[in-house]
CSV table of C-alpha atoms and ligand atoms in Angstrom, one decimal:
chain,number,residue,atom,x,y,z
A,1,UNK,CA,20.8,-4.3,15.6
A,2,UNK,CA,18.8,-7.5,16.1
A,3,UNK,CA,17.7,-8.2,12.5
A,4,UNK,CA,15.0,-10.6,10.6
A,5,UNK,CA,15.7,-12.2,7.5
A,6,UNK,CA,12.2,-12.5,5.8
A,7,UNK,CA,13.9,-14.5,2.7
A,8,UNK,CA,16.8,-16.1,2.9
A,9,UNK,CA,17.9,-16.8,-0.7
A,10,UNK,CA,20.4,-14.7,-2.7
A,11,UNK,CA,19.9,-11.5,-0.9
A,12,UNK,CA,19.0,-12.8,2.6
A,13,UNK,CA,22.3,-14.8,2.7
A,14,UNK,CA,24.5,-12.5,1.4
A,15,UNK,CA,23.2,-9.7,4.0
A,16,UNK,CA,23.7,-12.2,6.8
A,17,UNK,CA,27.2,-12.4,5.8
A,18,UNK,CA,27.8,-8.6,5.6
A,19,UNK,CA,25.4,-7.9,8.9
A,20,UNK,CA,27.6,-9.9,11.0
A,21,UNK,CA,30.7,-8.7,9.8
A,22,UNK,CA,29.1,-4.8,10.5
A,23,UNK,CA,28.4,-6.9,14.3
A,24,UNK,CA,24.6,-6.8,13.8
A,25,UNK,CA,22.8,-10.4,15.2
A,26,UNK,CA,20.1,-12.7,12.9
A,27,UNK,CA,17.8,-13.2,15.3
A,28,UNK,CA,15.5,-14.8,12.6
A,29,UNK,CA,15.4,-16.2,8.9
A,30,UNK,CA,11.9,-16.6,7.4
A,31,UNK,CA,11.7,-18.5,4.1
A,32,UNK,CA,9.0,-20.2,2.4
A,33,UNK,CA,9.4,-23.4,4.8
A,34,UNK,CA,8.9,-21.5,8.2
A,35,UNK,CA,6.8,-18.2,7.0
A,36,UNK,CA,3.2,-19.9,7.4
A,37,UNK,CA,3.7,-21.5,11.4
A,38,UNK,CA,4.9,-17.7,12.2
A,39,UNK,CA,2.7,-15.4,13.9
A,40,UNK,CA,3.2,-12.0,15.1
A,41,UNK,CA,3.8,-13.0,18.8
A,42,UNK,CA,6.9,-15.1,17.5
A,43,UNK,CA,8.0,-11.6,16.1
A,44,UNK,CA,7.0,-9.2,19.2
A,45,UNK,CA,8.9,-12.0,21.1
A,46,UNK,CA,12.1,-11.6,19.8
A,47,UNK,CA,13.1,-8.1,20.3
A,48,UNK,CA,13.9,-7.6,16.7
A,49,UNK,CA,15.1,-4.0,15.5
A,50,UNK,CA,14.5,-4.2,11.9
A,51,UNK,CA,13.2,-6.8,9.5
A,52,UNK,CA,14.2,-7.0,5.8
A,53,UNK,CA,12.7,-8.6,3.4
A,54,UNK,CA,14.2,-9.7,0.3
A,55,UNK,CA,11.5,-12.5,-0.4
A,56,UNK,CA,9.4,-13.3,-3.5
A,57,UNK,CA,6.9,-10.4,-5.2
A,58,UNK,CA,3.8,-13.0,-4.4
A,59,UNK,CA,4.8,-12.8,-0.6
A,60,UNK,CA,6.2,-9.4,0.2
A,61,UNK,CA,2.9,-7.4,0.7
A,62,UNK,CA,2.0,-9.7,3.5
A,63,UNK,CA,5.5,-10.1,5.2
A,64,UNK,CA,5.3,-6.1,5.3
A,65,UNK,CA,2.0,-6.2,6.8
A,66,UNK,CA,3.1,-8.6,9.4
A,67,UNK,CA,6.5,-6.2,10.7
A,68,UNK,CA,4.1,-3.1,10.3
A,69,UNK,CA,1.2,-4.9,12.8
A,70,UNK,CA,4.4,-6.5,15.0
A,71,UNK,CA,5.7,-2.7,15.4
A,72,UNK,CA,8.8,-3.1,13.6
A,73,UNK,CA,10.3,-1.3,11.3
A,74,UNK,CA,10.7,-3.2,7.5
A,75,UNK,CA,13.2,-2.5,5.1
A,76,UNK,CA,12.1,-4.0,2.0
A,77,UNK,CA,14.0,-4.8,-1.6
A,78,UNK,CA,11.9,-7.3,-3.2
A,79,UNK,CA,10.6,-6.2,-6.4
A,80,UNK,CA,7.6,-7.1,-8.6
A,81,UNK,CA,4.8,-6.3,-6.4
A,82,UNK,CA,4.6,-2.4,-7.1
A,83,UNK,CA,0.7,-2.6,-7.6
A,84,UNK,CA,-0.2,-2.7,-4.0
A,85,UNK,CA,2.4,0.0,-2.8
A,86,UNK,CA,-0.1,2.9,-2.2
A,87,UNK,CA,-2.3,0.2,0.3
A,88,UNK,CA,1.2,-0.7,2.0
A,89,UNK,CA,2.4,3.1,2.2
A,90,UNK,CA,-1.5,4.2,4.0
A,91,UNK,CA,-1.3,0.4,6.1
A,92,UNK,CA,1.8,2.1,7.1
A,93,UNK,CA,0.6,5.5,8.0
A,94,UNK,CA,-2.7,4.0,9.6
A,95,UNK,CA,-0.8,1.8,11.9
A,96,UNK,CA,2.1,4.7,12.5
A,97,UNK,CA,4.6,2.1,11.4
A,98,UNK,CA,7.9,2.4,10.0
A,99,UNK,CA,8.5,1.2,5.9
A,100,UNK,CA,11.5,2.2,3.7
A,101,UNK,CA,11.3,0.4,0.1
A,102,UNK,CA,14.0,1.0,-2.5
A,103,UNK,CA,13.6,-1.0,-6.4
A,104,UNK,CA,17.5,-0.8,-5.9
A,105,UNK,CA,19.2,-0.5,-2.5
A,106,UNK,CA,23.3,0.3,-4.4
A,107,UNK,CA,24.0,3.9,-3.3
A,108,UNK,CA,26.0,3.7,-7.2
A,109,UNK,CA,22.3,3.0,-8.5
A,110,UNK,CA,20.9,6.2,-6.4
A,111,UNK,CA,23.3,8.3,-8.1
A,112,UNK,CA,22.4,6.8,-11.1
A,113,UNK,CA,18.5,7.8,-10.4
A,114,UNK,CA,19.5,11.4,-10.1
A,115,UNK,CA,21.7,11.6,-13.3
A,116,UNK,CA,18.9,9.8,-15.3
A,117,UNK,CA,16.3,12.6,-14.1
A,118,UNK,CA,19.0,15.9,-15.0
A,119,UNK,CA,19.5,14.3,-18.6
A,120,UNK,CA,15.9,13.6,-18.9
A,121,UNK,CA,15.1,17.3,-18.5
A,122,UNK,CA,18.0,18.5,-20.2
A,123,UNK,CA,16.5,16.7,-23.5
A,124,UNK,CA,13.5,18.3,-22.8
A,125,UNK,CA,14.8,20.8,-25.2
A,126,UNK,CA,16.3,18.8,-27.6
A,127,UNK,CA,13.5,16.4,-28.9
A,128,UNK,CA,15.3,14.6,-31.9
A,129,UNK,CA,16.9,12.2,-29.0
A,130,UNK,CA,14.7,9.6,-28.5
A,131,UNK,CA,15.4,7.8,-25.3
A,132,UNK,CA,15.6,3.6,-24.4
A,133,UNK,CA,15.9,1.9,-21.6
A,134,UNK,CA,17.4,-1.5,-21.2
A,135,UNK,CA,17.8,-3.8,-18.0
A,136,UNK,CA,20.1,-7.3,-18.4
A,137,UNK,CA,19.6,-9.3,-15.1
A,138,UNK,CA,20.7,-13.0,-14.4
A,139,UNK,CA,18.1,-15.8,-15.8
A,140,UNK,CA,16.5,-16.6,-12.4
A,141,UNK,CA,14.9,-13.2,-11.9
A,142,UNK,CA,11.3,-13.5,-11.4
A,143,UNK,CA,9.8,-10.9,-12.4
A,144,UNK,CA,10.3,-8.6,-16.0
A,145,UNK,CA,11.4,-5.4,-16.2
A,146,UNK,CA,13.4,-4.8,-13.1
A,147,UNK,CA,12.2,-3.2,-10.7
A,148,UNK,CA,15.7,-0.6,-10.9
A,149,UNK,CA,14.0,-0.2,-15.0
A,150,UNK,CA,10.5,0.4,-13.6
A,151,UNK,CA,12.0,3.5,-11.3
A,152,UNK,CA,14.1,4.8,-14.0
A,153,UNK,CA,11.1,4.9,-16.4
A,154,UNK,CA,8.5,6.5,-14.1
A,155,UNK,CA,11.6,9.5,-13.2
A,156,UNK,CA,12.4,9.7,-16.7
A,157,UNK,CA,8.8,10.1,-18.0
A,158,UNK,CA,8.4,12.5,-15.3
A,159,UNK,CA,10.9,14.7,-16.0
A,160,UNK,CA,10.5,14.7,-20.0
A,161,UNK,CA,8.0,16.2,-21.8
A,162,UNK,CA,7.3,14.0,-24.9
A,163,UNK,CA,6.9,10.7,-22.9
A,164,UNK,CA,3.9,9.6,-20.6
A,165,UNK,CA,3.8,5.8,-20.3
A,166,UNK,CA,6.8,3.0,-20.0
A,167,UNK,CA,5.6,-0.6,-22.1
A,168,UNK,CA,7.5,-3.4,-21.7
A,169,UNK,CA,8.8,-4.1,-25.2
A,170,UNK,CA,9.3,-2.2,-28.2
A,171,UNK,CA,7.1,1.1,-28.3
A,172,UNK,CA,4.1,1.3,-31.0
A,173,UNK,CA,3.0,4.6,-29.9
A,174,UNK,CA,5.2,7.8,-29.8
A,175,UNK,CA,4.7,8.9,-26.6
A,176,UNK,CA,5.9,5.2,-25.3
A,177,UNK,CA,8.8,4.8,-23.4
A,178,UNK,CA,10.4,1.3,-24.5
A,179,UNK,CA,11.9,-0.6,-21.8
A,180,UNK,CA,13.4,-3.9,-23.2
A,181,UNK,CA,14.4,-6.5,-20.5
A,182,UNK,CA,17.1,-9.5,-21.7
A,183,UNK,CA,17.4,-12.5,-19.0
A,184,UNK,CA,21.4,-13.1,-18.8
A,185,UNK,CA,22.8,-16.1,-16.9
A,186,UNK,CA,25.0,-14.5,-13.8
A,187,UNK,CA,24.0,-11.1,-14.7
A,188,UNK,CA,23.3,-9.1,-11.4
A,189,UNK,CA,21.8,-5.9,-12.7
A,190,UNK,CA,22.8,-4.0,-15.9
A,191,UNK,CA,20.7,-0.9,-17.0
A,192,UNK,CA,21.3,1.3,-19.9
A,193,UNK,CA,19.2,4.4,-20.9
A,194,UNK,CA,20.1,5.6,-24.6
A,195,UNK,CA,19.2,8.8,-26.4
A,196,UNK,CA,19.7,8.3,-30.0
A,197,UNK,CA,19.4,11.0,-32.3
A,198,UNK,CA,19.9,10.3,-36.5
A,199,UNK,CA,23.4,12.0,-36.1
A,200,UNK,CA,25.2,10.0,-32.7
A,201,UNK,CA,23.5,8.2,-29.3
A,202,UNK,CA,23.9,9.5,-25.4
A,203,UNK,CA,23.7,6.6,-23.4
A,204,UNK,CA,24.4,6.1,-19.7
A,205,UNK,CA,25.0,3.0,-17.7
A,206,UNK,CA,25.2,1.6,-14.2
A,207,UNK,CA,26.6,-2.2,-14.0
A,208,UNK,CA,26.4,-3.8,-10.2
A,209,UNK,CA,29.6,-6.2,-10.6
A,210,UNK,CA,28.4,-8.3,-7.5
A,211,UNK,CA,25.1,-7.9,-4.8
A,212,UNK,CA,27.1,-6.3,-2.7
A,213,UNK,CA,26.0,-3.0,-3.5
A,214,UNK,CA,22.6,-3.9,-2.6
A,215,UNK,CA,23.6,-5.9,0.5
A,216,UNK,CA,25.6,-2.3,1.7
A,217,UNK,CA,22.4,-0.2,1.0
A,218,UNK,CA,19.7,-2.1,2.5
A,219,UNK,CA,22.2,-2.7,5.9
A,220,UNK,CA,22.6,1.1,5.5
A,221,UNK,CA,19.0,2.0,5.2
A,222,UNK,CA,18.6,-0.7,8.2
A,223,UNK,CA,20.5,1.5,10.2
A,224,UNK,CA,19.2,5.1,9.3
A,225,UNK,CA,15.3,4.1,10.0
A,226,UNK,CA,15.8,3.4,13.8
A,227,UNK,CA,13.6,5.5,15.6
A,228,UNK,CA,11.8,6.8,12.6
A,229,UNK,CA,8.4,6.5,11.7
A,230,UNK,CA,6.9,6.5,8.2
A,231,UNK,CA,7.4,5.8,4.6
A,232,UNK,CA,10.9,6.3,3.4
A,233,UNK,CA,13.1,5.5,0.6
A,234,UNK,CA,16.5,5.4,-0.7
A,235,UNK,CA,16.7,9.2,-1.2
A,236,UNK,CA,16.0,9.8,2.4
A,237,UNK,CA,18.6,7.3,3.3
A,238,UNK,CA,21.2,9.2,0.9
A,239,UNK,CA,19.5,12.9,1.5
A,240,UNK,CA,19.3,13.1,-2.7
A,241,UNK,CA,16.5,14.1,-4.7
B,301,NAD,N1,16.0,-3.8,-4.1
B,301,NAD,C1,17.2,-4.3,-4.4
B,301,NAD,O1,18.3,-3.6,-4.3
B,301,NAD,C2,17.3,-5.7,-4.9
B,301,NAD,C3,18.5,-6.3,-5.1
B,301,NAD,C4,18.5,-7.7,-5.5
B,301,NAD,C5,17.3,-8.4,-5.5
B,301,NAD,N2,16.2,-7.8,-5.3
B,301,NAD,C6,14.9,-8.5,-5.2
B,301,NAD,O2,14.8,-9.2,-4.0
B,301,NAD,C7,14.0,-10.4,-4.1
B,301,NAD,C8,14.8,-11.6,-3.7
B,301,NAD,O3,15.9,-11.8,-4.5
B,301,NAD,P1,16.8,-13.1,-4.3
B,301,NAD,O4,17.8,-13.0,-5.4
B,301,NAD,O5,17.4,-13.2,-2.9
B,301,NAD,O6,15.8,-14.3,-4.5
B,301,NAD,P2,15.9,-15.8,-4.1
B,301,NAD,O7,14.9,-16.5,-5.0
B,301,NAD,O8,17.3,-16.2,-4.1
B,301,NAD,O9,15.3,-15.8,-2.6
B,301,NAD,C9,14.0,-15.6,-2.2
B,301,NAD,C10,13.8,-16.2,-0.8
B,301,NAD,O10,12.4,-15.9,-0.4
B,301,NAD,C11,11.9,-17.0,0.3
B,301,NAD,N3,10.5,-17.0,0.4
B,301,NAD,C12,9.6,-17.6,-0.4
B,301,NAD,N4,8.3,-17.3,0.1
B,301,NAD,C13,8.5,-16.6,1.2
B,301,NAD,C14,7.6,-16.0,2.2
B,301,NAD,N5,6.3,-16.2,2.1
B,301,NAD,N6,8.1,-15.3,3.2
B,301,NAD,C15,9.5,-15.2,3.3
B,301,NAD,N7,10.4,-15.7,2.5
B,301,NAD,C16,9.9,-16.4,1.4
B,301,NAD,C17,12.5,-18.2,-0.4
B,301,NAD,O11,12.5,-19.4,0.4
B,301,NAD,C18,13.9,-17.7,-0.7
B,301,NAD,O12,14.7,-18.0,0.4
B,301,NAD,C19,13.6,-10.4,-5.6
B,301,NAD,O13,12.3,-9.8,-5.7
B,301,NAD,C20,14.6,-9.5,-6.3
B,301,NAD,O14,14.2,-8.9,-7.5
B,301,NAD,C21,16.1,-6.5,-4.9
């Protein structure tokens, strides 16, 4: 594939590593310096096969809207920008473009999604557990909670009866969902979801050891959205739930 970087921090750099390696080209690396003298011609121009963004949550809305009106298909990880997703899923669909957004691109994560949702309905019977969630990232992390806590909050509340909204910090009301987010130098994504009843605690627990989870799943889900049009996410990529 001929792929543009849009970011080329962290993430950006360590999927250039891993995308040449697969045998895949960087045709392009946007970052803050180069991102305002590009236009969409400079894109169309380049006969570029996927564009993912790992860039910053105050920039990613646009740099979607600029591979969705170039006619390529984005792959985006950044996080922290979740407000606008509903205008970027119908810009999508208006301009039959091609999007795919996970909050966490590690296929060890995605399994993690799925066992968060069965224990959330199993407890659905079993109300004296009272669930937790907790995300540890590194200290440079922009934006608070994770983006991987947000997703596992909204499936848990989903599937569980005696929760309806996720507040960051301790929960005051009872039907709160706590999500508590600690800022860990070198950390590069811990989260914990516990169930703690008076008598003993359930808790699982993913722990990325390294980005290269991420970097995997986002090459991955560059690959699978060729030739596809719409809005897509990590399930589709995985064929999960
Ligand atoms: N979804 C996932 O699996 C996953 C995994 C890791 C990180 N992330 C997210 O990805 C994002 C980037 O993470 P990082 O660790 O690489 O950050 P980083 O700070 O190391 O890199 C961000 C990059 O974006 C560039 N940038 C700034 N403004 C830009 C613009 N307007 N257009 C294009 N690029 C611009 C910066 O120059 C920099 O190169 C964050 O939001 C992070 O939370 C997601």
């Amino acid at each position: 594939m001929r792929i543009a970087l849009s970011g080329y921090g962290k993430m950006g750099k360590a999927i250039e590593q891993e995308a040449i390696k697969k045998g895949h080209d960087i045709v392009l690396k946007i970052d803050s310096k180069n991102r305002k003298s590009l236009n969409i011609n400079d894109l169309k121009n380049k006969n570029i096969d996927v564009i993912i963004d790992f860039s910053r949550p105050e920039s990613a809305v646009e740099n979607i809207k600029m591979g969705i009106d170039a006619d390529i298909p984005v792959v985006c990880g950044t996080t922290g920008w979740l407000k606008k997703m509903d205008e970027i899923k119908s810009y999508t669909q208006s301009q039959n473009g091609t999007f795919l957004y996970a909050s966490n691109f590690s296929i060890g994560v995605n399994l993690f999604f799925t066992l968060n949702k069965t224990l959330a309905k199993m407890m659905n019977a079993h109300p004296e557990y009272k669930p937790y969630l907790e995300e540890i990232h590194h200290t440079q992390k922009l934006d608070a909670p994770s983006g991987t806590g947000i997703t596992l909050a909204k499936d848990l509340i989903q599937h569980y009866d005696h929760k309806s909204n996720w507040v960051k910090g301790e929960a005051t009301e009872s039907n709160d969902l706590a999500i508590i987010s600690k800022r860990i130098d070198k950390v590069p994504g811990t989260h914990e979801i516990e169930w703690k009843s008076d008598i003993d605690t359930i808790s699982i627990k993913h722990t990325a050891h390294s980005r290269k989870g991420f970097v995997m799943g986002a090459l991955l889900a560059a690959e699978w959205v060729q030739g596809k049009k719409g809005v897509f996410g990590m399930a589709d990529v995985l064929e999960m739930e």
